[in-house]
Coordinates of C-alpha atoms in Angstrom, one line a residue:
M1 CA 30.5 -52.8 -12.9
N2 CA 33.8 -51.8 -14.5
G3 CA 37.2 -52.5 -13.2
L4 CA 37.7 -49.0 -11.7
Q5 CA 34.6 -49.3 -9.6
K6 CA 35.6 -52.8 -8.4
R7 CA 39.0 -51.5 -7.4
S8 CA 37.4 -48.5 -5.5
I9 CA 35.1 -50.8 -3.6
A10 CA 37.9 -53.2 -2.7
L11 CA 40.1 -50.3 -1.6
F12 CA 37.2 -48.8 0.5
S13 CA 36.5 -52.2 2.2
I14 CA 40.2 -52.7 2.9
L15 CA 40.5 -49.2 4.4
M16 CA 37.4 -49.8 6.5
A17 CA 38.5 -53.2 7.7
G18 CA 41.9 -51.8 8.5
M19 CA 40.5 -48.9 10.4
V20 CA 38.2 -51.0 12.5
G21 CA 41.0 -53.5 13.2
L22 CA 43.3 -50.6 14.3
M23 CA 40.6 -49.3 16.6
C24 CA 40.2 -52.7 18.2
R25 CA 44.0 -53.1 18.5
L26 CA 44.3 -49.7 20.2
Y27 CA 41.5 -50.6 22.6
F28 CA 43.4 -53.6 23.9
L29 CA 46.8 -52.0 24.1
T30 CA 45.9 -48.8 25.8
M31 CA 46.1 -48.5 29.5
E32 CA 45.8 -52.3 30.3
D33 CA 45.8 -51.6 34.0
D34 CA 42.7 -49.4 33.6
L35 CA 40.5 -51.7 31.5
Q36 CA 38.6 -53.1 34.5
A37 CA 37.9 -49.5 35.8
A38 CA 36.7 -48.4 32.3
A39 CA 34.3 -51.3 32.1
T40 CA 32.8 -50.5 35.5
N41 CA 32.3 -46.9 34.4
Q42 CA 30.3 -47.9 31.3
S43 CA 28.0 -45.1 30.0
S44 CA 26.2 -44.5 26.7
Y45 CA 26.2 -42.3 23.6
Q46 CA 22.8 -41.1 22.2
L47 CA 22.2 -40.5 18.5
N48 CA 19.1 -38.4 17.9
V49 CA 17.4 -39.5 14.7
A50 CA 14.5 -37.1 14.7
K51 CA 12.7 -34.7 17.0
L52 CA 9.1 -34.2 15.9
R53 CA 6.5 -31.4 16.4
G54 CA 2.9 -31.8 17.1
T55 CA 0.5 -32.2 14.2
I56 CA -1.9 -29.6 12.7
Y57 CA -5.3 -31.2 11.8
D58 CA -8.3 -30.3 9.8
R59 CA -11.9 -30.4 11.2
N60 CA -12.2 -34.1 10.4
G61 CA -8.9 -35.1 12.1
T62 CA -7.0 -35.3 8.7
P63 CA -3.3 -34.3 9.2
L64 CA -2.2 -31.2 7.4
T65 CA 1.4 -31.6 8.4
G66 CA 3.7 -34.6 8.7
L67 CA 2.1 -36.4 5.8
N68 CA 5.2 -37.3 3.9
H69 CA 7.8 -39.7 5.3
T70 CA 11.5 -40.1 4.6
T71 CA 14.0 -42.9 5.6
I72 CA 16.9 -42.1 7.9
A73 CA 19.6 -44.6 8.8
A74 CA 21.5 -44.7 12.1
V75 CA 25.0 -46.2 11.3
S76 CA 27.4 -47.6 13.9
P77 CA 31.1 -47.7 12.7
T78 CA 31.4 -51.5 12.4
V79 CA 33.2 -53.6 9.8
E80 CA 29.9 -54.9 8.6
A81 CA 28.4 -51.5 8.2
A82 CA 31.5 -50.3 6.4
N83 CA 31.4 -53.2 4.0
F84 CA 27.7 -52.7 3.3
L85 CA 28.1 -49.0 2.6
S86 CA 31.1 -49.6 0.3
E87 CA 28.9 -51.7 -1.9
T88 CA 25.8 -49.5 -1.7
L89 CA 26.8 -45.8 -1.7
P90 CA 27.5 -43.8 -4.9
E91 CA 31.2 -43.1 -5.5
E92 CA 30.8 -39.4 -4.7
E93 CA 29.5 -40.1 -1.2
K94 CA 32.1 -42.6 -0.1
E95 CA 34.8 -40.1 1.0
S96 CA 32.6 -38.2 3.3
V97 CA 31.2 -41.4 4.8
F98 CA 34.7 -42.7 5.3
T99 CA 35.4 -39.6 7.4
L100 CA 32.3 -40.3 9.5
L101 CA 33.3 -43.9 10.0
S102 CA 36.8 -42.8 11.0
S103 CA 35.4 -40.6 13.8
G104 CA 34.4 -43.8 15.7
K105 CA 30.9 -42.4 16.5
P106 CA 27.5 -43.4 15.2
F107 CA 26.1 -41.0 12.6
L108 CA 23.0 -40.5 10.4
L109 CA 22.6 -41.1 6.6
K110 CA 19.6 -40.7 4.3
P111 CA 19.4 -43.7 1.9
E112 CA 18.8 -42.9 -1.7
H113 CA 15.2 -43.4 -2.8
N114 CA 14.3 -44.1 0.8
A115 CA 15.7 -47.6 0.6
V116 CA 15.6 -49.7 3.8
W117 CA 19.1 -50.8 4.6
S118 CA 19.7 -54.1 6.4
A119 CA 23.1 -54.7 7.8
E120 CA 24.7 -55.2 11.2
G121 CA 25.3 -51.8 12.8
I122 CA 22.6 -50.1 10.7
H123 CA 19.1 -49.3 11.7
T124 CA 16.6 -47.5 9.4
F125 CA 13.6 -45.5 10.5
S126 CA 10.7 -43.9 8.7
V127 CA 10.5 -40.3 9.8
S128 CA 7.7 -37.9 9.0
E129 CA 8.6 -34.7 7.2
R130 CA 7.0 -31.5 8.4
Y131 CA 5.8 -30.2 5.0
R132 CA 4.8 -31.4 1.6
T133 CA 5.6 -29.8 -1.7
P134 CA 3.3 -28.1 -2.4
Q135 CA 2.0 -27.7 1.1
I136 CA -1.7 -27.3 1.5
L137 CA -2.9 -24.2 3.6
S138 CA 0.7 -22.9 3.6
H139 CA 0.0 -19.3 4.6
V140 CA -2.2 -20.3 7.6
I141 CA 0.1 -23.0 8.8
G142 CA 3.2 -20.9 8.4
Y143 CA 6.8 -22.1 8.6
L144 CA 9.8 -22.8 11.0
D145 CA 13.2 -21.2 11.4
G146 CA 16.5 -23.2 11.1
S147 CA 16.2 -24.3 14.8
G148 CA 12.7 -25.7 14.2
S149 CA 10.8 -23.0 16.0
G150 CA 7.6 -21.5 14.6
I151 CA 8.0 -18.0 13.2
S152 CA 4.8 -17.6 11.2
G153 CA 1.1 -18.6 11.1
L154 CA -0.1 -21.3 13.4
E155 CA 3.4 -22.7 13.8
K156 CA 4.2 -19.5 15.7
A157 CA 0.9 -19.1 17.4
Y158 CA 1.1 -22.6 18.9
D159 CA 4.8 -23.1 18.9
E160 CA 5.1 -24.0 22.6
Y161 CA 2.3 -26.6 22.4
L162 CA 3.6 -28.1 19.2
S163 CA 7.2 -28.2 20.2
Q164 CA 6.7 -29.8 23.7
T165 CA 5.5 -33.2 22.4
R166 CA 8.5 -35.2 23.7
A167 CA 8.2 -37.0 20.4
Q168 CA 11.5 -38.3 19.1
I169 CA 13.4 -41.2 17.7
S170 CA 16.9 -42.0 19.1
V171 CA 19.4 -44.8 19.4
R172 CA 21.5 -45.2 22.6
Y173 CA 24.8 -47.0 22.2
P174 CA 26.8 -48.5 25.1
V175 CA 30.3 -47.0 25.5
D176 CA 33.0 -47.2 28.0
A177 CA 34.4 -44.4 30.1
L178 CA 36.6 -43.3 27.1
S179 CA 33.5 -42.9 24.9
R180 CA 34.3 -46.0 22.9
I181 CA 31.5 -48.1 21.6
L182 CA 31.5 -51.5 23.4
P183 CA 31.6 -54.3 20.8
G184 CA 29.0 -57.0 21.3
E185 CA 26.7 -54.8 23.4
Q186 CA 23.2 -54.2 22.2
E187 CA 22.1 -50.6 21.4
K188 CA 18.7 -49.4 22.6
I189 CA 16.1 -47.8 20.3
S190 CA 13.7 -45.3 21.7
D191 CA 10.7 -44.3 19.5
T192 CA 8.1 -42.0 21.0
S193 CA 7.0 -40.6 17.6
E194 CA 3.4 -41.4 18.4
L195 CA 3.4 -38.5 20.8
A196 CA 3.6 -36.2 17.8
K197 CA -0.1 -37.0 17.1
K198 CA -1.0 -34.4 19.7
G199 CA -1.7 -31.1 18.1
V200 CA -4.0 -28.3 16.9
K201 CA -7.4 -29.1 15.3
L202 CA -8.7 -26.5 12.9
T203 CA -12.1 -25.7 11.3
I204 CA -10.6 -26.2 7.9
D205 CA -11.9 -28.9 5.6
T206 CA -9.1 -30.5 3.5
D207 CA -11.4 -31.4 0.6
I208 CA -12.8 -27.9 0.4
Q209 CA -9.4 -26.4 0.9
R210 CA -8.1 -28.4 -2.1
I211 CA -11.1 -27.3 -4.2
A212 CA -10.4 -23.7 -3.4
E213 CA -6.6 -24.0 -4.0
I214 CA -7.1 -25.5 -7.4
A215 CA -9.6 -22.7 -8.4
A216 CA -7.2 -20.0 -7.2
N217 CA -4.3 -21.6 -9.1
D218 CA -6.4 -21.6 -12.2
Y219 CA -7.4 -17.9 -12.1
L220 CA -5.6 -15.8 -9.5
K221 CA -2.1 -14.4 -9.8
R222 CA -2.3 -12.2 -6.7
G223 CA -5.4 -12.7 -4.5
C224 CA -7.1 -15.0 -2.1
V225 CA -10.2 -17.2 -1.5
V226 CA -12.1 -17.7 1.8
V227 CA -14.8 -20.3 2.2
A228 CA -16.8 -20.4 5.4
E229 CA -19.6 -22.6 6.8
A230 CA -22.9 -20.8 6.7
G231 CA -24.2 -19.9 10.2
S232 CA -21.1 -20.7 12.3
C233 CA -18.7 -18.7 10.1
D234 CA -16.1 -21.5 10.7
L235 CA -13.4 -21.1 8.1
L236 CA -13.4 -24.1 5.8
A237 CA -10.8 -22.9 3.3
V238 CA -8.2 -20.1 3.3
V239 CA -6.1 -19.6 0.2
S240 CA -3.6 -16.9 -0.6
R241 CA -1.7 -16.5 -3.9
P242 CA 1.1 -16.5 -4.9
D243 CA 2.1 -19.5 -2.8
F244 CA 5.4 -20.5 -1.2
S245 CA 7.1 -23.7 -0.1
P246 CA 7.9 -23.7 3.7
T247 CA 11.0 -25.8 2.9
N248 CA 12.4 -23.3 0.5
L249 CA 11.7 -19.8 1.7
S250 CA 14.8 -18.3 0.1
A251 CA 13.3 -18.8 -3.3
V252 CA 10.6 -16.2 -2.6
L253 CA 12.1 -13.7 -0.2
D254 CA 13.1 -11.1 -2.8
R255 CA 10.0 -11.5 -5.1
E256 CA 8.0 -8.3 -5.6
D257 CA 4.7 -10.1 -5.6
S258 CA 5.1 -11.0 -1.9
P259 CA 4.3 -14.7 -1.8
L260 CA 4.7 -14.8 2.0
L261 CA 1.9 -12.3 2.5
N262 CA -1.4 -13.9 3.6
R263 CA -3.8 -11.8 1.6
A264 CA -6.9 -13.3 3.3
F265 CA -5.8 -11.6 6.5
S266 CA -4.8 -8.3 4.9
A267 CA -6.9 -5.2 4.2
Y268 CA -7.7 -3.8 0.8
S269 CA -9.9 -1.3 -0.9
L270 CA -13.5 -2.6 -1.1
G271 CA -15.5 -0.9 -3.8
S272 CA -19.1 -2.0 -4.5
V273 CA -19.2 -5.1 -2.2
F274 CA -19.6 -2.5 0.6
K275 CA -22.9 -1.4 -0.9
L276 CA -24.6 -4.2 1.1
V277 CA -24.0 -2.2 4.2
P278 CA -25.9 1.0 3.3
A279 CA -28.6 -1.3 1.8
A280 CA -28.9 -3.1 5.1
E281 CA -28.9 0.2 7.1
A282 CA -31.6 1.7 4.9
L283 CA -33.9 -1.3 5.3
E284 CA -33.3 -1.2 9.1
E285 CA -34.3 2.5 9.1
G286 CA -37.5 1.7 7.2
I287 CA -36.6 3.1 3.9
S288 CA -38.6 1.3 1.2
P289 CA -36.6 -0.9 -1.2
D290 CA -39.1 0.0 -3.8
Q291 CA -38.2 3.6 -3.7
T292 CA -36.6 4.4 -7.1
Y293 CA -33.8 6.7 -8.1
H294 CA -33.3 7.9 -11.7
C295 CA -29.6 7.3 -12.6
T296 CA -28.2 9.4 -15.4
G297 CA -24.8 7.8 -15.1
S298 CA -23.5 10.6 -12.8
I299 CA -24.4 12.6 -9.7
E300 CA -23.1 15.8 -8.3
V301 CA -22.4 16.2 -4.6
D302 CA -21.0 19.4 -3.1
G303 CA -19.5 20.4 -6.4
A304 CA -17.9 17.0 -7.2
T305 CA -19.2 14.7 -9.9
F306 CA -19.4 10.9 -9.2
H307 CA -20.0 8.4 -11.9
C308 CA -21.4 4.9 -12.3
I309 CA -18.9 2.5 -13.8
N310 CA -18.2 3.5 -17.4
G311 CA -20.7 6.3 -17.0
T312 CA -23.6 3.8 -17.5
A313 CA -27.0 5.4 -17.1
H314 CA -29.1 2.9 -15.3
G315 CA -32.4 4.8 -15.5
D316 CA -35.0 4.3 -12.8
V317 CA -33.6 1.7 -10.3
D318 CA -35.0 0.4 -7.0
M319 CA -32.7 -1.3 -4.4
N320 CA -32.9 -4.7 -6.1
H321 CA -31.7 -3.4 -9.5
A322 CA -29.2 -1.0 -7.8
I323 CA -27.5 -4.0 -6.2
A324 CA -27.8 -6.2 -9.3
Y325 CA -26.4 -3.5 -11.6
S326 CA -24.1 -2.0 -8.9
C327 CA -25.4 1.6 -9.4
N328 CA -23.1 4.0 -7.6
C329 CA -25.5 7.0 -8.0
Y330 CA -28.3 5.1 -6.2
F331 CA -26.2 4.4 -3.2
I332 CA -24.8 8.0 -3.0
H333 CA -28.3 9.2 -3.0
L334 CA -29.3 6.6 -0.4
A335 CA -26.4 7.5 1.9
Q336 CA -27.6 11.1 2.0
Q337 CA -30.8 9.9 3.4
I338 CA -29.2 7.6 6.0
G339 CA -26.5 10.0 7.2
G340 CA -22.8 9.4 7.9
K341 CA -23.1 8.5 11.6
N342 CA -25.8 5.8 11.1
L343 CA -23.9 4.3 8.2
L344 CA -20.7 4.2 10.1
D345 CA -22.3 2.7 13.2
Q346 CA -23.8 -0.1 11.1
A347 CA -20.4 -0.8 9.5
E348 CA -18.8 -1.1 13.0
R349 CA -21.6 -3.5 14.2
L350 CA -20.8 -5.7 11.2
G351 CA -17.2 -6.0 12.2
F352 CA -15.5 -3.4 10.0
G353 CA -12.6 -1.5 11.6
T354 CA -11.9 -4.3 14.1
S355 CA -9.3 -7.0 13.8
T356 CA -10.3 -10.7 14.1
E357 CA -8.2 -12.9 16.4
L358 CA -8.0 -16.3 14.7
A359 CA -5.4 -17.9 17.1
P360 CA -3.2 -16.5 19.9
G361 CA -1.2 -13.8 18.3
L362 CA -2.6 -14.5 14.9
E363 CA -5.0 -11.8 13.7
S364 CA -6.4 -10.4 10.5
V365 CA -5.8 -6.7 10.4
A366 CA -8.5 -4.2 11.4
G367 CA -8.8 -2.3 8.2
V368 CA -9.7 1.4 8.0
L369 CA -13.0 3.2 8.6
P370 CA -13.5 6.9 8.2
S371 CA -14.3 9.0 11.2
E372 CA -17.7 10.4 11.9
R373 CA -16.2 13.8 11.5
N374 CA -14.9 13.0 8.0
L375 CA -18.2 11.6 7.0
S376 CA -19.8 15.0 7.8
N377 CA -18.2 16.0 4.5
A378 CA -20.7 15.2 1.8
R379 CA -18.0 14.1 -0.7
A380 CA -16.5 11.7 1.8
L381 CA -19.9 10.3 2.5
A382 CA -20.5 9.8 -1.2
N383 CA -17.3 7.9 -1.6
F384 CA -18.0 5.8 1.5
S385 CA -21.5 4.8 0.2
F386 CA -20.0 2.7 -2.6
G387 CA -16.9 1.5 -0.9
Q388 CA -14.3 4.1 -1.9
G389 CA -12.4 6.7 -0.1
E390 CA -11.0 6.1 3.4
L391 CA -12.1 2.5 3.7
T392 CA -10.3 -0.8 3.7
A393 CA -11.3 -4.3 4.9
T394 CA -10.1 -7.9 4.8
P395 CA -11.6 -10.9 3.0
I396 CA -12.2 -12.3 6.5
Q397 CA -14.4 -9.2 7.3
I398 CA -16.3 -9.6 4.1
T399 CA -16.9 -13.2 4.9
A400 CA -18.4 -12.3 8.2
L401 CA -20.6 -9.7 6.4
I402 CA -22.0 -12.2 3.9
N403 CA -22.5 -14.8 6.7
T404 CA -24.5 -12.2 8.8
I405 CA -26.8 -11.7 5.8
I406 CA -27.5 -15.4 5.3
S407 CA -27.8 -16.1 9.0
Q408 CA -30.9 -14.0 9.6
G409 CA -28.9 -11.1 10.7
E410 CA -26.8 -12.8 13.4
Y411 CA -23.1 -11.8 13.3
S412 CA -20.6 -14.6 14.1
R413 CA -16.9 -14.0 14.5
P414 CA -15.0 -16.1 12.0
R415 CA -13.3 -19.0 13.6
L416 CA -10.2 -21.0 12.5
V417 CA -9.2 -23.2 15.5
Q418 CA -11.4 -25.8 17.3
G419 CA -8.9 -26.6 20.0
L420 CA -5.9 -28.5 21.2
T421 CA -5.8 -32.3 21.1
D422 CA -3.8 -35.1 22.8
E423 CA -2.1 -37.9 20.9
T424 CA -5.4 -39.9 20.9
G425 CA -7.3 -37.1 19.1
N426 CA -9.3 -36.1 22.2
F427 CA -9.5 -32.4 23.1
V428 CA -7.4 -31.2 26.0
E429 CA -8.7 -27.7 25.4
E430 CA -11.7 -27.2 23.2
Y431 CA -12.5 -23.6 22.1
T432 CA -16.1 -22.5 22.4
A433 CA -17.4 -20.3 19.6
E434 CA -18.7 -16.9 20.7
E435 CA -22.4 -16.4 20.9
P436 CA -23.7 -14.7 17.7
Q437 CA -24.9 -11.1 18.0
K438 CA -28.2 -10.0 16.5
I439 CA -27.4 -7.2 14.1
L440 CA -30.1 -7.1 11.4
Q441 CA -33.7 -8.0 11.2
I442 CA -34.7 -11.1 9.3
S443 CA -36.8 -9.1 6.9
T444 CA -33.7 -7.0 6.1
T445 CA -31.5 -10.0 5.3
E446 CA -34.2 -11.8 3.3
K447 CA -34.5 -8.8 1.0
I448 CA -30.7 -8.5 0.6
M449 CA -30.4 -12.2 -0.2
E450 CA -33.0 -11.8 -2.9
Y451 CA -31.2 -8.9 -4.4
M452 CA -27.9 -10.7 -4.4
R453 CA -29.6 -13.6 -6.2
S454 CA -30.7 -11.1 -8.8
S455 CA -27.1 -9.9 -9.2
V456 CA -26.2 -13.5 -10.2
E457 CA -29.2 -14.1 -12.4
F458 CA -29.1 -10.9 -14.5
G459 CA -26.6 -8.5 -13.0
T460 CA -22.9 -7.9 -12.5
S461 CA -22.4 -11.2 -10.8
S462 CA -23.7 -13.4 -13.6
Q463 CA -20.1 -14.6 -14.6
G464 CA -20.0 -16.5 -11.3
K465 CA -23.3 -18.4 -11.7
P466 CA -22.9 -22.1 -10.8
E467 CA -24.1 -24.9 -13.1
E468 CA -26.4 -26.1 -10.4
G469 CA -28.1 -24.6 -7.3
G470 CA -27.8 -20.9 -8.1
A471 CA -26.2 -18.4 -5.8
G472 CA -26.3 -14.9 -4.4
A473 CA -23.4 -12.5 -4.8
K474 CA -22.1 -9.0 -5.0
T475 CA -19.2 -7.9 -7.2
A476 CA -16.8 -5.0 -6.8
T477 CA -14.0 -3.2 -8.6
A478 CA -12.2 -0.9 -6.3
E479 CA -9.9 1.9 -7.5
T480 CA -6.7 2.1 -5.5
G481 CA -5.0 5.2 -7.0
V482 CA -1.9 3.1 -7.4
K483 CA -0.5 3.0 -11.0
I484 CA 1.7 0.4 -12.6
G485 CA 3.0 2.2 -15.7
D486 CA 0.1 4.0 -17.2
E487 CA -2.5 1.6 -15.8
E488 CA -4.2 2.1 -12.4
L489 CA -4.3 -1.0 -10.2
D490 CA -7.9 -2.1 -9.5
Q491 CA -8.8 -4.6 -6.8
A492 CA -11.7 -6.9 -7.6
W493 CA -14.1 -8.8 -5.4
Y494 CA -16.8 -11.5 -5.7
A495 CA -18.5 -12.2 -2.4
G496 CA -21.5 -14.4 -2.1
F497 CA -23.3 -17.5 -0.8
Y498 CA -24.0 -21.0 -2.3
P499 CA -26.4 -22.5 -3.0
A500 CA -29.1 -19.8 -3.6
Q501 CA -31.6 -21.4 -1.3
D502 CA -30.7 -22.6 2.2
P503 CA -27.0 -21.6 1.7
K504 CA -24.3 -23.9 3.1
Y505 CA -21.3 -21.8 2.2
V506 CA -20.0 -18.2 2.1
I507 CA -17.4 -17.9 -0.7
V508 CA -15.3 -14.7 -1.0
V509 CA -12.8 -14.2 -3.8
F510 CA -10.4 -11.3 -4.0
A511 CA -8.0 -10.4 -6.9
E512 CA -5.3 -7.8 -6.1
D513 CA -4.8 -6.9 -9.7
G514 CA -8.3 -7.6 -11.0
E515 CA -10.1 -6.5 -14.2
G516 CA -13.5 -6.4 -12.5
G517 CA -15.2 -8.6 -9.9
G518 CA -17.2 -10.6 -12.4
R519 CA -14.4 -11.1 -14.9
S520 CA -11.5 -11.8 -12.5
C521 CA -13.2 -13.4 -9.5
G522 CA -16.5 -14.8 -10.8
P523 CA -14.9 -17.8 -12.5
V524 CA -13.2 -18.7 -9.2
F525 CA -16.5 -18.6 -7.3
K526 CA -18.2 -20.6 -10.0
Q527 CA -15.6 -23.4 -10.1
I528 CA -15.6 -23.8 -6.3
A529 CA -19.4 -23.9 -6.2
N530 CA -19.5 -26.4 -9.1
Q531 CA -17.0 -28.7 -7.4
L532 CA -18.8 -28.5 -4.1
H533 CA -21.9 -29.7 -5.9
H534 CA -20.1 -32.4 -7.9
K535 CA -18.5 -33.9 -4.8
G536 CA -21.8 -34.0 -3.0
L537 CA -20.8 -31.3 -0.5
A538 CA -23.6 -28.9 -1.3

């Protein structure tokens, strides 16, 4: 320590001592006749250290918020506290702290490196911080405004419940009628932070969420991942990219890639992943999957020519190979046999065109379906048959579609929240999942699962094939008509189940600026499936 620093500390200590001495002197000289009256009118001054919100948990009771802790010190303006701070604080902080000490009221400080200070007049507390950096499940959890109220995601949906925990840390100091701290009197500490353990329990699995987030970070610039439990369609992971920090929203507000947008709950062009719907409807109507169509790479409908991707001529294809190779011409021909109304009705039964409520006031968008009148136009029906035209849907809706196929034709609405818990972890309100609705015959779903496995084994989905266990999937590359420079923006999908036999998971990957479902999204699916296997989760 150099001489200048020593002189600064000495001067600071002298000033503090002089200030406190002056305060004491004034106390005994002021209004001597009223001292007894002031003492009898003793009251208190409360310093609020922290007010805490309820906790958001995953399905296993693992906290998703409040995981990090910081140290906060409550400082009373005593000579001992002043001396301690003069020896502890960096030079640049001493002036502002001197001002706080001079006010004569207790105040809060954050020790550097979360040090625990020990001195008369100072109490330190470990206080949970709401978010981590990076924050897991950020788009679903949401964020708070400057007053601590939820304005996005689950923070908004359950703001009232999470904010009414009565969880706080405070210190109450005895003062006289003139609001002066009484020397020698003991302050009282109130710590009800345990009440912040009440909260909202989700269907999310932290381990699977982390697996999905790492895979998304590795491959997706703008897109999302949804992982659901087979059968129940409980959401185990929901990832949207790009990400944001709930503690630094200003850093992303003006970005053109919209980091605050939850892409998993937003609607996009579908492309060939929708082909599973006309395939299902055709099987329901008794159309043989062995019926073949000769694909020349293009088909003419009402004077318009439609092509398979890159004009590929697939030759004679049945339903299995049409799904595996994603033959547009086959499905255009198939839709002409089914008819627009029947195809539209089946899409609606499978959840398209309807929003999904995931929490009070938190919904995925409904997406767009063409009207029956529009589908009376042969060209519109042709577009609809392979997922183009007037059609958008969310990754959540595609998750429900795949889950219906692997659940013997029973449609289950995707679920995000299990219920509300008290501070002991017991439910005060447990949400009951809706009863599944029978949509498709078992024979229909068994065939489609077989064809989706073919797509992984030798078709367009082969780039997402896991190292172990196999899978079933359908890819898509949807034209949007939106151009960035001279290039049209394509949206890519890879939607499937894992493992191939007795699936445990639905995994849906979406890339907003994809180069093809297999190329852009397949590696994400593969990495997630591999990690599920390696961690013993599949």
